[in-house]
Every structure is written in structure tokens, then in C-alpha cells.
C-alpha atoms as one frame of an Amber mdcrd trajectory, in Angstrom:
protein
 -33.599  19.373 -44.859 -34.470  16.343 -43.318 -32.067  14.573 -41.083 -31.504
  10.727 -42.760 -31.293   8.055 -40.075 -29.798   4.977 -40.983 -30.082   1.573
 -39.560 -27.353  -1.315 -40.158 -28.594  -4.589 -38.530 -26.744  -7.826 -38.655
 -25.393 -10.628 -36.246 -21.680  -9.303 -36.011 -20.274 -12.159 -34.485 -17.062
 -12.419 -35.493 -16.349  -8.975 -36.889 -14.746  -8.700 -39.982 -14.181  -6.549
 -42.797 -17.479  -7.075 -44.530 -19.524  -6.045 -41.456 -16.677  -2.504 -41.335
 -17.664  -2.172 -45.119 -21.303  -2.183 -44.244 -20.856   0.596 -41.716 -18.887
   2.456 -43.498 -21.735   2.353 -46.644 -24.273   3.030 -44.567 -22.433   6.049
 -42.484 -21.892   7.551 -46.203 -25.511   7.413 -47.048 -26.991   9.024 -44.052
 -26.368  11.536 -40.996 -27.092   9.341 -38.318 -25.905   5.763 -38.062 -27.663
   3.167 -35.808 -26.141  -0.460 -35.856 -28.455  -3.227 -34.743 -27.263  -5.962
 -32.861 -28.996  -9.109 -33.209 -29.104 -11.023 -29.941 -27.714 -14.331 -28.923
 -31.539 -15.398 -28.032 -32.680 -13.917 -32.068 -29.386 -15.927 -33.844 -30.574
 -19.058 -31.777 -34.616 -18.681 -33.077 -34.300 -17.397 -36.186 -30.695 -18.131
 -37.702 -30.242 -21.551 -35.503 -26.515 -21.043 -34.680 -25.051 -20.124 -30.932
 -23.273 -16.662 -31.037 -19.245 -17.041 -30.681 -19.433 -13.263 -29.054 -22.223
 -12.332 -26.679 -24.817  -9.347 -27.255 -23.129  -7.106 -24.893 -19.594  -7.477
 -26.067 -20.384  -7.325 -30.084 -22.417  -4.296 -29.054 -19.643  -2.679 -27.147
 -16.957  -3.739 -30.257 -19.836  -2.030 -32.845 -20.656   0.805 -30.596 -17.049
   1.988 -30.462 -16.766   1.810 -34.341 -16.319   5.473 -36.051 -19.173   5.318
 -38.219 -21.854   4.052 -35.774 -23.851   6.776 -33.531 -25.832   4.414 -31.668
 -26.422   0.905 -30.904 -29.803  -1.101 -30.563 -30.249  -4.523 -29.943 -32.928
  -6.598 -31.405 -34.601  -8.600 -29.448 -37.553  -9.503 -31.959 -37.386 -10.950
 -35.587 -39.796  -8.042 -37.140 -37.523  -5.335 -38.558 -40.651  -3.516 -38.110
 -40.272  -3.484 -34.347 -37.117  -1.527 -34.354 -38.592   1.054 -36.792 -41.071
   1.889 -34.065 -38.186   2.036 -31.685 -36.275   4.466 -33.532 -37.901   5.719
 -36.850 -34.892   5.514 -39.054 -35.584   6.811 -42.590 -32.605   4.274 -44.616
 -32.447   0.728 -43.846 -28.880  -0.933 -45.083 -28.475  -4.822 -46.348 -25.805
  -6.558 -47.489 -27.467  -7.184 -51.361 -26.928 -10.664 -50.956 -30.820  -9.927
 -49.486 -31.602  -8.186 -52.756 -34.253  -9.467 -54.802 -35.113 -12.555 -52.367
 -38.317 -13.015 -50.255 -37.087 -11.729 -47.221 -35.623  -8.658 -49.095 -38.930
  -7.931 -51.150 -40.861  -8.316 -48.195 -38.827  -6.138 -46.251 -38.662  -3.450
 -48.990 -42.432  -3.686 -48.858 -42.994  -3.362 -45.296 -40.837  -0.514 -45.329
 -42.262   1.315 -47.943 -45.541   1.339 -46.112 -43.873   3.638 -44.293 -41.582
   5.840 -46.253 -37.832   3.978 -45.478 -35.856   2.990 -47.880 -34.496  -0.049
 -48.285 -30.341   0.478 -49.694 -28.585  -2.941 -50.688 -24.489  -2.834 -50.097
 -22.243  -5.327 -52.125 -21.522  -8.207 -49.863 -18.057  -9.423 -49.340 -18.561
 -12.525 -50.748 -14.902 -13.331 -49.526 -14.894 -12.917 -46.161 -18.160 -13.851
 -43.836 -18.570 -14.490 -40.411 -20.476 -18.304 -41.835 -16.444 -18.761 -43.501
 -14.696 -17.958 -40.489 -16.512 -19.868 -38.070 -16.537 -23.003 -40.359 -12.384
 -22.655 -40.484 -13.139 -22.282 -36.609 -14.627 -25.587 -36.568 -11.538 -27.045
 -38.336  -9.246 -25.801 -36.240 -10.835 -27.063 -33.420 -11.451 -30.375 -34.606
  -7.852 -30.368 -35.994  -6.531 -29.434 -32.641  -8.619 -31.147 -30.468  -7.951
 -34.452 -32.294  -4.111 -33.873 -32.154  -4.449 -33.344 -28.251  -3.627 -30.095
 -28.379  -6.065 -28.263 -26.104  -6.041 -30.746 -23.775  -5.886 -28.432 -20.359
  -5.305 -30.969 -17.880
């Protein structure tokens, strides 16, 4: 039987239960669980935003998560780069990727060499683009009110 190596990737900046419920799909579907942690330098090229959490402590947060075996951050936009790195068989995606150009393209990439692409229901509730935007009011709210002046 073939061992089934599964890789998670995602930002993870600002934890919450929609990045657990990923993990927790993905541990389900295979034996070995990598989580890949995009870095602050990746979310500023290819996303545009600056990271809340820094690489090294989301990784540390995600590494000590039950369902993850291993942590790998990406420091290159090509998923394609990390399969070399570490040859997983399953690649997991929230399927808010599912059926778009980025998530075709990836499924075809992939399938050039035998991974599967696996789409997870994304908790359309809760993201991490939701929490820091209520961030961002409370900060403005606060910061307007005087509140976090330090002085």
C-alpha cells in the first residue's frame, strides 16, 4: 500500500477555525500531513498584504497542531516547487479554489505528475481577510478615541 502524503498550504495568519478544519480534512484523507507555510516575503509578492504573524511563529503555532507531521515553508509562488521538495501524493484547498484558473491550473500541473488535487468546504464565516478587516476597525476605532495612546 502506498503511503498518501498530504500537503495543506495556506497563509495562516491569524489562525482560526477554518485553517483547524482544513487540517483536520486533510489529516483524514492521508497518512502523512505536511502544512505549508506561506512566507511573509510570498503574502507581500503574491497576495499584497503584510503578515500580522511572522513565518516562524505561524509555523511554530501550525507545527504544534495534532494533525500536522511536518512543516514547510514556501518561499516560491510555484506549488510545483514544493512538490519537488517533498513529493506529496494529495494536495488540499479550501474549494473556494475549485473550478477557478488558479485551481484548474493547479489540478493540471499536478496531474502531470500523479497528485491529486482534494477541494475542502471553506468556512465562508470565518477568514483570516474578516478578521483582519474587524482588526482594522478596531484600530481605527481605538486609535481615534485616544485609546492606545502610550505616552
Amino acid at each position: 500500500m502506498t503511503t498518501r502524503i498530504g500537503y495543506a498550504t495556506g497563509a495562516f495568519d491569524l489562525f482560526h477555525v477554518g485553517h483547524l478544519n482544513i487540517l483536520r480534512h486533510a489529516k483524514e484523507q492521508c497518512d502523512y500531513l505536511i502544512a505549508g507555510i506561506v512566507s511573509d516575503e510570498m503574502l507581500r509578492q503574491v497576495k499584497g498584504i503584510e503578515p500580522v504573524v511572522p513565518t516562524l511563529e505561524r509555523a511554530e503555532i501550525v507545527r504544534h497542531i495534532s494533525f500536522v507531521d511536518e512543516v514547510y515553508i514556501e518561499t516560491a509562488p510555484d506549488k510545483m516547487d514544493a512538490w519537488r521538495d517533498l513529493h506529496f501524493t494529495h494536495f488540499f484547498k479550501g474549494d473556494d479554489w475549485r473550478g477557478t484558473e488558479k485551481g484548474l491550473r493547479l489540478e493540471r500541473e499536478f496531474g502531470t505528475v500523479g497528485v491529486e488535487v482534494v477541494y475542502f468546504p471553506y468556512t465562508a464565516h470565518t477568514s483570516s481577510t474578516s478578521l483582519r478587516q474587524a482588526l482594522d476597525i478596531i484600530t481605527q476605532g481605538a486609535s481615534s478615541s485616544g485609546a492606545l495612546a502610550l505616552g
